Amino acid sequence: EPEVTQTPSHQVTQMGQEVILRCVPISNHLYFYWYRQILGQKVEFLVSFYNNEISEKSEIFDDQFSVERPDGSNFTLKIRSTKLEDSAMYFCASRERGIRLFFGSGTQLSVL
Amino acid sequence: DQQVKQNSPSLSVQEGRISILNCDYTNSMFDYFLWYKKYPAEGPTFLISISSIKDKNEDGRFTVFLNKSAKHLSLHIVPSQPGDSAVYFCAAHNFGNEKLTFGTGTRLTIIP
């Protein structure tokens, strides 16, 4: 079965640094997402992306966050100035036309 | 935001018996419900879904029941197998929105 791939699997950064999390969604999918899960908490929606623009975002997705699909295959999440509370597992997801999301295996971000 | 709740953080079931995972929701605009399974260090994997116009959907060992009047759904796994040990998330889709709203998850342990 096709997969969503995410790199890196682990990212450690210092507070205030910029990080870019990378994702390659399934090739024929049209809708792209970022979710995150803080340890022990629920999976939270961050942002959805369709037709080269953000279609919906949560209140978590503030000005420190941005997304980009630079080349038609990659989908990136950038955090400009990381905070301690950004430490979480970040999941990329994609879908074709139905409701079902396909998730990647995640990037564990640790902000020190 | 507690629109989707899974009130049991954990559940232990003997191998071969039935596992029943429960989920409650508050938003009557949800039009689809999905169950995802998550192993450690992996992304959520889709299991089964149900439309709000149905009350039951079955796929092999997995059956989801929806009680709209009670705003409650449940996932039945029978017979339970050791490989079913994972965290199970209930998720809901709101008509007109992009995102899925997840519950906090239930950790299912199948005892051999």
Short mmCIF file of C-alpha atoms in Angstrom, two decimals, chain B residues 60-101:
data_model
loop_
_atom_site.label_atom_id
_atom_site.label_comp_id
_atom_site.label_asym_id
_atom_site.label_seq_id
_atom_site.Cartn_x
_atom_site.Cartn_y
_atom_site.Cartn_z
CA GLY B 60 -14.00 -8.68 9.25
CA ARG B 61 -13.37 -8.79 12.99
CA PHE B 62 -14.20 -5.09 13.37
CA THR B 63 -17.69 -3.66 13.76
CA VAL B 64 -18.59 -0.09 14.55
CA PHE B 65 -21.97 0.80 16.01
CA LEU B 66 -23.40 4.31 16.01
CA ASN B 67 -26.18 5.50 18.30
CA LYS B 68 -27.00 9.01 17.12
CA SER B 69 -29.60 9.74 19.75
CA ALA B 70 -27.05 8.99 22.46
CA LYS B 71 -24.17 10.55 20.48
CA HIS B 72 -22.21 7.39 21.12
CA LEU B 73 -20.24 4.98 19.02
CA SER B 74 -18.40 1.80 19.82
CA LEU B 75 -15.85 -0.41 18.13
CA HIS B 76 -16.17 -4.14 18.64
CA ILE B 77 -13.26 -6.44 17.92
CA VAL B 78 -14.01 -10.14 17.96
CA PRO B 79 -12.14 -12.33 18.48
CA SER B 80 -9.39 -10.19 20.00
CA GLN B 81 -5.84 -11.09 19.03
CA PRO B 82 -2.47 -10.13 20.55
CA GLY B 83 -1.69 -7.97 17.50
CA ASP B 84 -4.70 -5.84 18.38
CA SER B 85 -2.79 -4.40 21.35
CA ALA B 86 -2.45 -0.71 20.46
CA VAL B 87 -3.95 2.69 21.15
CA TYR B 88 -7.31 3.20 19.44
CA PHE B 89 -8.51 6.65 18.49
CA CYS B 90 -12.03 7.63 17.64
CA ALA B 91 -12.19 10.53 15.14
CA ALA B 92 -15.05 12.57 13.73
CA HIS B 93 -15.49 14.62 10.59
CA ASN B 94 -17.59 17.75 10.58
CA PHE B 95 -19.48 18.39 7.36
CA GLY B 96 -18.02 21.44 5.65
CA ASN B 97 -14.72 21.29 7.52
CA GLU B 98 -11.43 19.76 6.51
CA LYS B 99 -10.23 18.38 9.78
CA LEU B 100 -10.80 15.26 11.80
CA THR B 101 -11.34 15.75 15.52
#
